[in-house]
Amino acid sequence: MHEVIFLKPVFKEMIWGGTRLRDDFCYDIPGERTGECWAVSAHPNGDCLVRGGSFDGKHLSELWKEKRELFGGMGGDVFPLLIKIIDAKADLSIQVHPDDAYAKEHENGALGKTECWYILDCDEDAKIVIGHHAETKEELRQMIEQKRWNDLIRVIPIKKGDFFQIVPGTVHAIKGGTLILETQQNSDITYRLYDYDRLQDGKPRELHIEKSIDVIGCPHKDVGAERTKQQIGGAVKEHLISCAYYSVDRLEVKGEADFAMNEAFCIFSVVGGAGEIDGIKLTKGDHFLLPSGYGSYRLSGDMELITSCTGN
C-alpha cells in the first residue's frame, strides 16, 4: 500500500508535566501540566486515531487487528511499539520496568518495557537518573530500607542530542527541564521506587518496592548506543540503536534524499523543522507510519526526524 498514515496524538496530564508540548510543538494540550504525548500508540490507555486518508478516524489498534497486511502480516496480539514525547517540567519518580517474563507472570500477561530516550532539549545543567550504586540485592534492599537515596541513585549530566537505551531492570528517572522522545515496547507497566515523598491529591503516590527489588539488576550495567552515521543524498542518517524490540534512527534532512523501506512498517516523528515526504507536507510534531510495501520514498526540506521499526 502506498499511503502515508498520519496519527493524532493522545495527551496525558502528570503532576510533573508542563506546557512545552504546546509551546514547542503547537499541540492542543489539555492543561498546564501535560507531561506526555502518546504520539504513536495502540495501547488501551491511549489509542491513537488515524488523521486523514483511507483509514481516517480509525484507531491504530483497529488497523492492527483488522488490517494486519499494513504491518507485513506480523504476528502478535498487540501493536509492538509506543512512541512518546515527554515534557518533564519537574522530576519524574525514580522507577524501573520489568522484562517480558516478569510482566507476563505478575502483570496479567502484559509486555515488559524496554525503552530508549533521545534528548530533544534540556536545561543547561540538566541531569537524569540511570543506574544505581548497589553491588548486590542485599545492599540494594538495605539502602532502600534506610532511605539512602542519594547514596543509591546514579545521576549523570545530559545535553541536547544525547541518547540512552533503558533495558528492563534499570533504575531510571527523567529529571526536570528535559524534553525527550521515547521509543518503547507497547507497555504501560512501571514500578515506582521513590517519589521524593511528594503528594498527589493530598496523598503519596503508590510505590512498588518489592517488585522493584525483584527486577532491578545488580550491579548496574550501562547499555551503549551505537550512533553510526551515513550520508544519503541531502540527508544524514544516524543509527542510534538496534535491539530485539526496535531499531531507531535519526534523520537530519537538508535538501532532498531518497530512501528504500524494506521493513514490515516504519514509524516517523518530525521533531524539528519542516519539509515533505513524497510531496506531502510535514511539520514539527507530525507522526506517521509507512505501511508494508510502501517501497521507496523521498524526504525533502530542512527537518529532523526520529524513525523506528520493529527489532531484529
Short mmCIF file of N, CA and C in Angstrom, two decimals, residues 60-237:
data_model
loop_
_atom_site.label_atom_id
_atom_site.label_comp_id
_atom_site.label_asym_id
_atom_site.label_seq_id
_atom_site.Cartn_x
_atom_site.Cartn_y
_atom_site.Cartn_z
N LEU A 60 -5.50 3.07 15.84
CA LEU A 60 -4.36 2.25 15.40
C LEU A 60 -4.56 0.79 15.80
N SER A 61 -5.15 0.54 16.95
CA SER A 61 -5.40 -0.85 17.37
C SER A 61 -6.34 -1.56 16.41
N GLU A 62 -7.29 -0.82 15.81
CA GLU A 62 -8.20 -1.42 14.83
C GLU A 62 -7.43 -1.84 13.58
N LEU A 63 -6.52 -0.97 13.13
CA LEU A 63 -5.73 -1.34 11.95
C LEU A 63 -4.90 -2.58 12.24
N TRP A 64 -4.32 -2.64 13.43
CA TRP A 64 -3.51 -3.81 13.79
C TRP A 64 -4.36 -5.08 13.79
N LYS A 65 -5.58 -4.95 14.27
CA LYS A 65 -6.46 -6.12 14.37
C LYS A 65 -7.05 -6.52 13.03
N GLU A 66 -7.45 -5.52 12.23
CA GLU A 66 -8.24 -5.80 11.03
C GLU A 66 -7.45 -5.72 9.73
N LYS A 67 -6.32 -5.01 9.74
CA LYS A 67 -5.55 -4.77 8.51
C LYS A 67 -4.09 -5.16 8.73
N ARG A 68 -3.87 -6.38 9.17
CA ARG A 68 -2.51 -6.80 9.52
C ARG A 68 -1.56 -6.74 8.32
N GLU A 69 -2.12 -6.75 7.12
CA GLU A 69 -1.26 -6.64 5.93
C GLU A 69 -0.52 -5.30 5.88
N LEU A 70 -1.06 -4.28 6.54
CA LEU A 70 -0.36 -2.99 6.59
C LEU A 70 0.96 -3.10 7.34
N PHE A 71 1.07 -4.14 8.17
CA PHE A 71 2.24 -4.33 9.02
C PHE A 71 3.01 -5.59 8.62
N GLY A 72 2.91 -5.92 7.34
CA GLY A 72 3.66 -7.06 6.82
C GLY A 72 3.20 -8.40 7.34
N GLY A 73 1.96 -8.47 7.84
CA GLY A 73 1.45 -9.73 8.37
C GLY A 73 2.15 -10.18 9.63
N MET A 74 2.73 -9.24 10.37
CA MET A 74 3.43 -9.58 11.62
C MET A 74 2.51 -10.31 12.58
N GLY A 75 3.09 -11.20 13.39
CA GLY A 75 2.34 -11.87 14.45
C GLY A 75 2.28 -11.00 15.69
N GLY A 76 1.56 -11.50 16.68
CA GLY A 76 1.46 -10.80 17.96
C GLY A 76 0.07 -10.25 18.20
N ASP A 77 -0.35 -10.28 19.46
CA ASP A 77 -1.68 -9.81 19.81
C ASP A 77 -1.78 -8.30 19.82
N VAL A 78 -0.66 -7.62 20.10
CA VAL A 78 -0.70 -6.16 20.24
C VAL A 78 0.34 -5.50 19.34
N PHE A 79 0.02 -4.30 18.90
CA PHE A 79 0.97 -3.49 18.15
C PHE A 79 2.23 -3.35 18.99
N PRO A 80 3.42 -3.57 18.42
CA PRO A 80 4.61 -3.78 19.25
C PRO A 80 5.24 -2.55 19.88
N LEU A 81 5.05 -1.35 19.32
CA LEU A 81 5.79 -0.18 19.77
C LEU A 81 4.87 0.92 20.28
N LEU A 82 5.47 1.83 21.05
CA LEU A 82 4.76 3.01 21.55
C LEU A 82 5.77 4.16 21.54
N ILE A 83 5.40 5.26 20.89
CA ILE A 83 6.28 6.42 20.76
C ILE A 83 5.68 7.57 21.57
N LYS A 84 6.50 8.17 22.43
CA LYS A 84 6.05 9.28 23.27
C LYS A 84 6.98 10.48 23.12
N ILE A 85 6.43 11.67 23.34
CA ILE A 85 7.24 12.84 23.66
C ILE A 85 6.90 13.21 25.10
N ILE A 86 7.93 13.36 25.92
CA ILE A 86 7.75 13.59 27.35
C ILE A 86 8.31 14.97 27.72
N ASP A 87 7.45 15.77 28.34
CA ASP A 87 7.84 17.09 28.85
C ASP A 87 7.92 17.01 30.37
N ALA A 88 9.13 16.92 30.88
CA ALA A 88 9.35 16.85 32.33
C ALA A 88 9.68 18.25 32.84
N LYS A 89 8.66 18.96 33.30
CA LYS A 89 8.90 20.25 33.94
C LYS A 89 9.52 20.04 35.32
N ALA A 90 9.07 18.99 36.01
CA ALA A 90 9.63 18.59 37.31
C ALA A 90 10.15 17.16 37.19
N ASP A 91 10.79 16.69 38.24
CA ASP A 91 11.37 15.34 38.24
C ASP A 91 10.27 14.28 38.19
N LEU A 92 10.49 13.25 37.36
CA LEU A 92 9.65 12.06 37.42
C LEU A 92 10.10 11.19 38.59
N SER A 93 9.24 10.28 39.00
CA SER A 93 9.62 9.34 40.05
C SER A 93 10.78 8.48 39.59
N ILE A 94 11.54 7.98 40.56
CA ILE A 94 12.60 7.01 40.26
C ILE A 94 11.94 5.65 40.13
N GLN A 95 12.18 5.00 39.01
CA GLN A 95 11.38 3.84 38.65
C GLN A 95 12.20 2.78 37.95
N VAL A 96 11.54 1.65 37.68
CA VAL A 96 12.17 0.53 36.98
C VAL A 96 11.06 -0.25 36.28
N HIS A 97 11.42 -0.89 35.18
CA HIS A 97 10.44 -1.68 34.42
C HIS A 97 10.83 -3.16 34.43
N PRO A 98 9.84 -4.04 34.40
CA PRO A 98 10.11 -5.48 34.30
C PRO A 98 10.39 -5.90 32.87
N ASP A 99 10.94 -7.11 32.71
CA ASP A 99 11.08 -7.68 31.38
C ASP A 99 9.80 -8.45 31.02
N ASP A 100 9.77 -9.02 29.83
CA ASP A 100 8.56 -9.70 29.35
C ASP A 100 8.15 -10.85 30.27
N ALA A 101 9.13 -11.65 30.71
CA ALA A 101 8.81 -12.83 31.52
C ALA A 101 8.18 -12.43 32.86
N TYR A 102 8.76 -11.43 33.52
CA TYR A 102 8.24 -11.00 34.83
C TYR A 102 6.86 -10.35 34.67
N ALA A 103 6.71 -9.51 33.64
CA ALA A 103 5.42 -8.85 33.42
C ALA A 103 4.34 -9.87 33.08
N LYS A 104 4.69 -10.86 32.29
CA LYS A 104 3.70 -11.88 31.93
C LYS A 104 3.19 -12.59 33.17
N GLU A 105 4.10 -12.90 34.10
CA GLU A 105 3.73 -13.63 35.31
C GLU A 105 3.01 -12.75 36.32
N HIS A 106 3.46 -11.51 36.48
CA HIS A 106 2.97 -10.67 37.58
C HIS A 106 2.00 -9.57 37.16
N GLU A 107 1.86 -9.32 35.86
CA GLU A 107 1.02 -8.21 35.39
C GLU A 107 0.01 -8.67 34.35
N ASN A 108 -0.61 -9.80 34.61
CA ASN A 108 -1.72 -10.29 33.77
C ASN A 108 -1.35 -10.44 32.31
N GLY A 109 -0.13 -10.93 32.07
CA GLY A 109 0.26 -11.22 30.70
C GLY A 109 0.73 -10.02 29.90
N ALA A 110 0.93 -8.87 30.56
CA ALA A 110 1.39 -7.66 29.85
C ALA A 110 2.81 -7.85 29.33
N LEU A 111 3.19 -6.99 28.37
CA LEU A 111 4.57 -6.96 27.92
C LEU A 111 5.45 -6.25 28.94
N GLY A 112 6.71 -6.61 28.96
CA GLY A 112 7.70 -5.84 29.70
C GLY A 112 7.97 -4.53 28.98
N LYS A 113 9.01 -3.82 29.46
CA LYS A 113 9.23 -2.49 28.89
C LYS A 113 10.72 -2.21 28.73
N THR A 114 11.17 -2.37 27.49
CA THR A 114 12.46 -1.85 27.06
C THR A 114 12.17 -0.53 26.37
N GLU A 115 13.00 0.50 26.67
CA GLU A 115 12.74 1.81 26.08
C GLU A 115 14.06 2.52 25.79
N CYS A 116 13.98 3.58 25.00
CA CYS A 116 15.16 4.41 24.75
C CYS A 116 14.73 5.86 24.68
N TRP A 117 15.68 6.74 25.01
CA TRP A 117 15.42 8.18 25.08
C TRP A 117 16.34 8.94 24.16
N TYR A 118 15.75 9.82 23.35
CA TYR A 118 16.53 10.81 22.60
C TYR A 118 16.23 12.17 23.21
N ILE A 119 17.26 12.87 23.66
CA ILE A 119 17.07 14.15 24.35
C ILE A 119 16.83 15.24 23.31
N LEU A 120 15.58 15.67 23.20
CA LEU A 120 15.21 16.72 22.25
C LEU A 120 15.70 18.08 22.71
N ASP A 121 15.63 18.32 24.01
CA ASP A 121 16.08 19.59 24.57
C ASP A 121 16.18 19.42 26.08
N CYS A 122 16.99 20.25 26.72
CA CYS A 122 17.10 20.19 28.17
C CYS A 122 17.74 21.47 28.68
N ASP A 123 17.55 21.72 29.96
CA ASP A 123 18.21 22.86 30.59
C ASP A 123 19.73 22.69 30.52
N GLU A 124 20.43 23.79 30.67
CA GLU A 124 21.89 23.76 30.53
C GLU A 124 22.55 22.83 31.54
N ASP A 125 22.01 22.75 32.74
CA ASP A 125 22.61 21.92 33.78
C ASP A 125 21.78 20.66 34.05
N ALA A 126 21.03 20.20 33.06
CA ALA A 126 20.10 19.09 33.26
C ALA A 126 20.83 17.78 33.57
N LYS A 127 20.13 16.92 34.29
CA LYS A 127 20.65 15.61 34.65
C LYS A 127 19.53 14.59 34.54
N ILE A 128 19.91 13.32 34.46
CA ILE A 128 18.94 12.23 34.54
C ILE A 128 19.48 11.16 35.47
N VAL A 129 18.58 10.28 35.89
CA VAL A 129 18.96 9.12 36.70
C VAL A 129 19.02 7.91 35.78
N ILE A 130 20.18 7.28 35.73
CA ILE A 130 20.30 5.98 35.06
C ILE A 130 21.25 5.12 35.90
N GLY A 131 20.69 4.10 36.53
CA GLY A 131 21.52 3.17 37.28
C GLY A 131 21.56 3.46 38.77
N HIS A 132 22.33 2.65 39.47
CA HIS A 132 22.44 2.75 40.93
C HIS A 132 23.82 2.25 41.34
N HIS A 133 24.13 2.39 42.64
CA HIS A 133 25.47 2.08 43.14
C HIS A 133 25.52 0.83 44.01
N ALA A 134 24.42 0.10 44.13
CA ALA A 134 24.44 -1.13 44.93
C ALA A 134 25.11 -2.25 44.15
N GLU A 135 25.92 -3.03 44.83
CA GLU A 135 26.63 -4.14 44.18
C GLU A 135 25.83 -5.43 44.22
N THR A 136 24.98 -5.59 45.23
CA THR A 136 24.21 -6.82 45.40
C THR A 136 22.77 -6.49 45.74
N LYS A 137 21.90 -7.50 45.63
CA LYS A 137 20.49 -7.32 46.03
C LYS A 137 20.39 -6.99 47.51
N GLU A 138 21.24 -7.61 48.32
CA GLU A 138 21.20 -7.35 49.76
C GLU A 138 21.54 -5.88 50.05
N GLU A 139 22.56 -5.37 49.39
CA GLU A 139 22.93 -3.97 49.58
C GLU A 139 21.83 -3.05 49.04
N LEU A 140 21.24 -3.42 47.92
CA LEU A 140 20.13 -2.65 47.35
C LEU A 140 18.98 -2.54 48.34
N ARG A 141 18.56 -3.67 48.87
CA ARG A 141 17.45 -3.67 49.83
C ARG A 141 17.79 -2.82 51.06
N GLN A 142 19.01 -2.96 51.56
CA GLN A 142 19.42 -2.22 52.74
C GLN A 142 19.38 -0.71 52.49
N MET A 143 19.88 -0.27 51.33
CA MET A 143 19.91 1.16 51.02
C MET A 143 18.49 1.70 50.84
N ILE A 144 17.61 0.90 50.25
CA ILE A 144 16.22 1.32 50.08
C ILE A 144 15.53 1.42 51.44
N GLU A 145 15.70 0.39 52.28
CA GLU A 145 15.04 0.39 53.59
C GLU A 145 15.53 1.53 54.47
N GLN A 146 16.80 1.91 54.31
CA GLN A 146 17.38 3.01 55.08
C GLN A 146 17.16 4.37 54.41
N LYS A 147 16.48 4.35 53.27
CA LYS A 147 16.17 5.57 52.50
C LYS A 147 17.43 6.37 52.17
N ARG A 148 18.48 5.66 51.80
CA ARG A 148 19.75 6.31 51.43
C ARG A 148 19.75 6.59 49.92
N TRP A 149 18.78 7.38 49.52
CA TRP A 149 18.56 7.59 48.08
C TRP A 149 19.75 8.29 47.42
N ASN A 150 20.35 9.25 48.09
CA ASN A 150 21.49 9.96 47.50
C ASN A 150 22.69 9.03 47.29
N ASP A 151 22.84 8.05 48.18
CA ASP A 151 23.93 7.08 48.02
C ASP A 151 23.61 6.07 46.93
N LEU A 152 22.34 5.72 46.82
CA LEU A 152 21.95 4.65 45.90
C LEU A 152 21.89 5.10 44.45
N ILE A 153 21.29 6.26 44.21
CA ILE A 153 20.91 6.64 42.85
C ILE A 153 22.10 7.24 42.08
N ARG A 154 22.25 6.83 40.85
CA ARG A 154 23.31 7.33 39.96
C ARG A 154 22.73 8.43 39.07
N VAL A 155 23.24 9.63 39.21
CA VAL A 155 22.76 10.80 38.46
C VAL A 155 23.87 11.23 37.51
N ILE A 156 23.51 11.46 36.24
CA ILE A 156 24.51 11.84 35.24
C ILE A 156 24.04 13.08 34.48
N PRO A 157 24.98 13.91 34.02
CA PRO A 157 24.61 15.10 33.24
C PRO A 157 24.20 14.72 31.83
N ILE A 158 23.35 15.53 31.22
CA ILE A 158 22.92 15.29 29.84
C ILE A 158 22.97 16.60 29.05
N LYS A 159 22.90 16.45 27.74
CA LYS A 159 22.81 17.60 26.84
C LYS A 159 21.90 17.23 25.67
N LYS A 160 21.43 18.24 24.98
CA LYS A 160 20.58 18.03 23.81
C LYS A 160 21.29 17.11 22.82
N GLY A 161 20.54 16.13 22.28
CA GLY A 161 21.10 15.20 21.32
C GLY A 161 21.64 13.92 21.91
N ASP A 162 21.69 13.81 23.24
CA ASP A 162 22.13 12.56 23.87
C ASP A 162 21.08 11.47 23.64
N PHE A 163 21.54 10.23 23.75
CA PHE A 163 20.66 9.08 23.52
C PHE A 163 21.00 7.99 24.53
N PHE A 164 19.94 7.36 25.09
CA PHE A 164 20.14 6.34 26.11
C PHE A 164 19.20 5.15 25.87
N GLN A 165 19.74 3.96 25.99
CA GLN A 165 18.93 2.73 25.96
C GLN A 165 18.68 2.30 27.41
N ILE A 166 17.39 2.09 27.75
CA ILE A 166 16.99 1.72 29.11
C ILE A 166 16.38 0.32 29.06
N VAL A 167 17.16 -0.67 29.49
CA VAL A 167 16.66 -2.05 29.45
C VAL A 167 15.93 -2.37 30.75
N PRO A 168 15.05 -3.40 30.74
CA PRO A 168 14.37 -3.77 31.98
C PRO A 168 15.37 -4.02 33.11
N GLY A 169 14.96 -3.64 34.32
CA GLY A 169 15.84 -3.79 35.45
C GLY A 169 16.73 -2.60 35.73
N THR A 170 16.67 -1.57 34.86
CA THR A 170 17.49 -0.37 35.02
C THR A 170 16.74 0.68 35.84
N VAL A 171 17.30 1.09 36.96
CA VAL A 171 16.75 2.21 37.72
C VAL A 171 16.93 3.48 36.89
N HIS A 172 15.86 4.26 36.74
CA HIS A 172 15.96 5.44 35.88
C HIS A 172 14.91 6.48 36.26
N ALA A 173 15.17 7.71 35.85
CA ALA A 173 14.20 8.80 36.02
C ALA A 173 14.61 9.97 35.15
N ILE A 174 13.63 10.53 34.45
CA ILE A 174 13.82 11.80 33.75
C ILE A 174 13.67 12.90 34.79
N LYS A 175 14.59 13.85 34.77
CA LYS A 175 14.52 14.94 35.74
C LYS A 175 14.02 16.21 35.08
N GLY A 176 13.65 17.18 35.89
CA GLY A 176 13.02 18.39 35.41
C GLY A 176 13.87 19.15 34.41
N GLY A 177 13.18 19.86 33.50
CA GLY A 177 13.86 20.64 32.48
C GLY A 177 14.30 19.85 31.28
N THR A 178 13.64 18.71 31.05
CA THR A 178 14.05 17.79 29.98
C THR A 178 12.87 17.48 29.06
N LEU A 179 13.12 17.49 27.76
CA LEU A 179 12.14 17.12 26.74
C LEU A 179 12.73 15.98 25.94
N ILE A 180 12.05 14.84 25.91
CA ILE A 180 12.63 13.67 25.23
C ILE A 180 11.61 13.03 24.29
N LEU A 181 12.13 12.31 23.30
CA LEU A 181 11.33 11.38 22.53
C LEU A 181 11.69 9.99 23.00
N GLU A 182 10.67 9.24 23.36
CA GLU A 182 10.87 7.88 23.89
C GLU A 182 10.28 6.87 22.92
N THR A 183 11.08 5.88 22.57
CA THR A 183 10.63 4.72 21.80
C THR A 183 10.64 3.54 22.75
N GLN A 184 9.54 2.80 22.82
CA GLN A 184 9.44 1.74 23.82
C GLN A 184 8.55 0.61 23.33
N GLN A 185 8.65 -0.51 24.04
CA GLN A 185 7.66 -1.57 23.86
C GLN A 185 6.28 -1.04 24.22
N ASN A 186 5.26 -1.65 23.65
CA ASN A 186 3.87 -1.24 23.89
C ASN A 186 3.44 -1.76 25.26
N SER A 187 3.86 -1.03 26.30
CA SER A 187 3.59 -1.44 27.67
C SER A 187 3.40 -0.19 28.52
N ASP A 188 2.58 -0.30 29.56
CA ASP A 188 2.38 0.81 30.48
C ASP A 188 2.68 0.35 31.92
N ILE A 189 3.62 -0.59 32.05
CA ILE A 189 3.97 -1.15 33.35
C ILE A 189 5.20 -0.43 33.90
N THR A 190 5.02 0.27 35.01
CA THR A 190 6.11 0.98 35.67
C THR A 190 6.06 0.69 37.16
N TYR A 191 7.21 0.34 37.73
CA TYR A 191 7.32 0.19 39.18
C TYR A 191 8.00 1.43 39.75
N ARG A 192 7.31 2.09 40.66
CA ARG A 192 7.81 3.33 41.24
C ARG A 192 8.59 2.99 42.51
N LEU A 193 9.88 3.32 42.49
CA LEU A 193 10.77 3.02 43.60
C LEU A 193 10.80 4.14 44.64
N TYR A 194 10.79 5.38 44.17
CA TYR A 194 10.88 6.54 45.07
C TYR A 194 10.26 7.73 44.37
N ASP A 195 9.51 8.53 45.12
CA ASP A 195 8.79 9.66 44.51
C ASP A 195 9.01 10.96 45.28
N TYR A 196 10.15 11.06 45.95
CA TYR A 196 10.54 12.31 46.64
C TYR A 196 9.55 12.72 47.73
N ASP A 197 8.76 11.74 48.21
CA ASP A 197 7.77 11.99 49.27
C ASP A 197 6.75 13.06 48.90
N ARG A 198 6.53 13.29 47.61
CA ARG A 198 5.55 14.31 47.22
C ARG A 198 4.13 13.72 47.24
N LEU A 199 3.17 14.63 47.24
CA LEU A 199 1.77 14.24 47.37
C LEU A 199 1.01 14.53 46.08
N GLN A 200 0.03 13.69 45.79
CA GLN A 200 -0.92 13.93 44.70
C GLN A 200 -2.31 13.81 45.31
N ASP A 201 -3.10 14.88 45.19
CA ASP A 201 -4.41 14.93 45.82
C ASP A 201 -4.30 14.67 47.32
N GLY A 202 -3.22 15.19 47.92
CA GLY A 202 -3.05 15.09 49.36
C GLY A 202 -2.49 13.78 49.86
N LYS A 203 -2.20 12.86 48.94
CA LYS A 203 -1.71 11.53 49.35
C LYS A 203 -0.43 11.19 48.58
N PRO A 204 0.47 10.41 49.21
CA PRO A 204 1.64 9.93 48.47
C PRO A 204 1.20 9.00 47.34
N ARG A 205 1.92 9.06 46.23
CA ARG A 205 1.62 8.12 45.14
C ARG A 205 2.12 6.72 45.52
N GLU A 206 1.48 5.72 44.95
CA GLU A 206 1.81 4.33 45.28
C GLU A 206 3.25 4.00 44.88
N LEU A 207 3.94 3.30 45.76
CA LEU A 207 5.27 2.76 45.45
C LEU A 207 5.16 1.25 45.25
N HIS A 208 6.18 0.69 44.59
CA HIS A 208 6.19 -0.74 44.28
C HIS A 208 7.56 -1.30 44.68
N ILE A 209 7.83 -1.26 45.99
CA ILE A 209 9.18 -1.55 46.47
C ILE A 209 9.59 -3.01 46.20
N GLU A 210 8.74 -3.94 46.56
CA GLU A 210 9.15 -5.35 46.43
C GLU A 210 9.30 -5.76 44.97
N LYS A 211 8.37 -5.32 44.13
CA LYS A 211 8.51 -5.63 42.71
C LYS A 211 9.75 -4.96 42.13
N SER A 212 10.04 -3.75 42.58
CA SER A 212 11.24 -3.06 42.10
C SER A 212 12.49 -3.84 42.47
N ILE A 213 12.57 -4.27 43.72
CA ILE A 213 13.74 -5.03 44.16
C ILE A 213 13.85 -6.34 43.36
N ASP A 214 12.71 -6.96 43.09
CA ASP A 214 12.70 -8.19 42.29
C ASP A 214 13.41 -8.00 40.96
N VAL A 215 13.11 -6.88 40.28
CA VAL A 215 13.53 -6.76 38.88
C VAL A 215 14.81 -5.95 38.67
N ILE A 216 15.23 -5.16 39.65
CA ILE A 216 16.43 -4.33 39.47
C ILE A 216 17.66 -5.22 39.31
N GLY A 217 18.45 -4.93 38.29
CA GLY A 217 19.69 -5.67 38.05
C GLY A 217 20.80 -5.16 38.96
N CYS A 218 21.54 -6.09 39.56
CA CYS A 218 22.67 -5.73 40.43
C CYS A 218 23.90 -6.53 40.02
N PRO A 219 25.05 -5.85 39.84
CA PRO A 219 25.20 -4.40 39.81
C PRO A 219 24.66 -3.82 38.50
N HIS A 220 24.52 -2.50 38.45
CA HIS A 220 24.03 -1.84 37.24
C HIS A 220 25.05 -1.96 36.11
N LYS A 221 24.53 -2.17 34.89
CA LYS A 221 25.38 -2.19 33.69
C LYS A 221 24.77 -1.28 32.63
N ASP A 222 25.57 -0.35 32.13
CA ASP A 222 25.11 0.53 31.06
C ASP A 222 25.00 -0.24 29.74
N VAL A 223 24.06 0.17 28.91
CA VAL A 223 23.94 -0.35 27.54
C VAL A 223 24.28 0.79 26.59
N GLY A 224 25.34 0.65 25.84
CA GLY A 224 25.80 1.74 24.98
C GLY A 224 24.96 1.89 23.73
N ALA A 225 24.82 3.13 23.27
CA ALA A 225 24.18 3.41 21.98
C ALA A 225 25.18 3.12 20.86
N GLU A 226 24.68 3.01 19.63
CA GLU A 226 25.54 2.64 18.50
C GLU A 226 26.04 3.86 17.74
N ARG A 227 25.17 4.75 17.37
CA ARG A 227 25.48 6.07 16.81
C ARG A 227 26.49 6.04 15.66
N THR A 228 26.08 5.43 14.57
CA THR A 228 26.88 5.45 13.34
C THR A 228 26.14 6.27 12.29
N LYS A 229 26.87 7.03 11.47
CA LYS A 229 26.25 7.95 10.52
C LYS A 229 26.59 7.58 9.08
N GLN A 230 25.64 7.87 8.19
CA GLN A 230 25.90 7.76 6.76
C GLN A 230 25.18 8.88 6.03
N GLN A 231 25.81 9.39 4.99
CA GLN A 231 25.21 10.43 4.15
C GLN A 231 24.38 9.77 3.07
N ILE A 232 23.12 10.20 2.95
CA ILE A 232 22.23 9.70 1.90
C ILE A 232 21.65 10.91 1.20
N GLY A 233 22.19 11.25 0.03
CA GLY A 233 21.74 12.44 -0.68
C GLY A 233 21.88 13.66 0.21
N GLY A 234 20.79 14.41 0.35
CA GLY A 234 20.82 15.60 1.18
C GLY A 234 20.42 15.34 2.61
N ALA A 235 20.72 14.16 3.12
CA ALA A 235 20.36 13.81 4.49
C ALA A 235 21.49 13.03 5.15
N VAL A 236 21.55 13.13 6.47
CA VAL A 236 22.42 12.28 7.27
C VAL A 236 21.54 11.34 8.07
N LYS A 237 21.79 10.04 7.92
CA LYS A 237 21.06 9.02 8.69
C LYS A 237 21.98 8.54 9.80
#
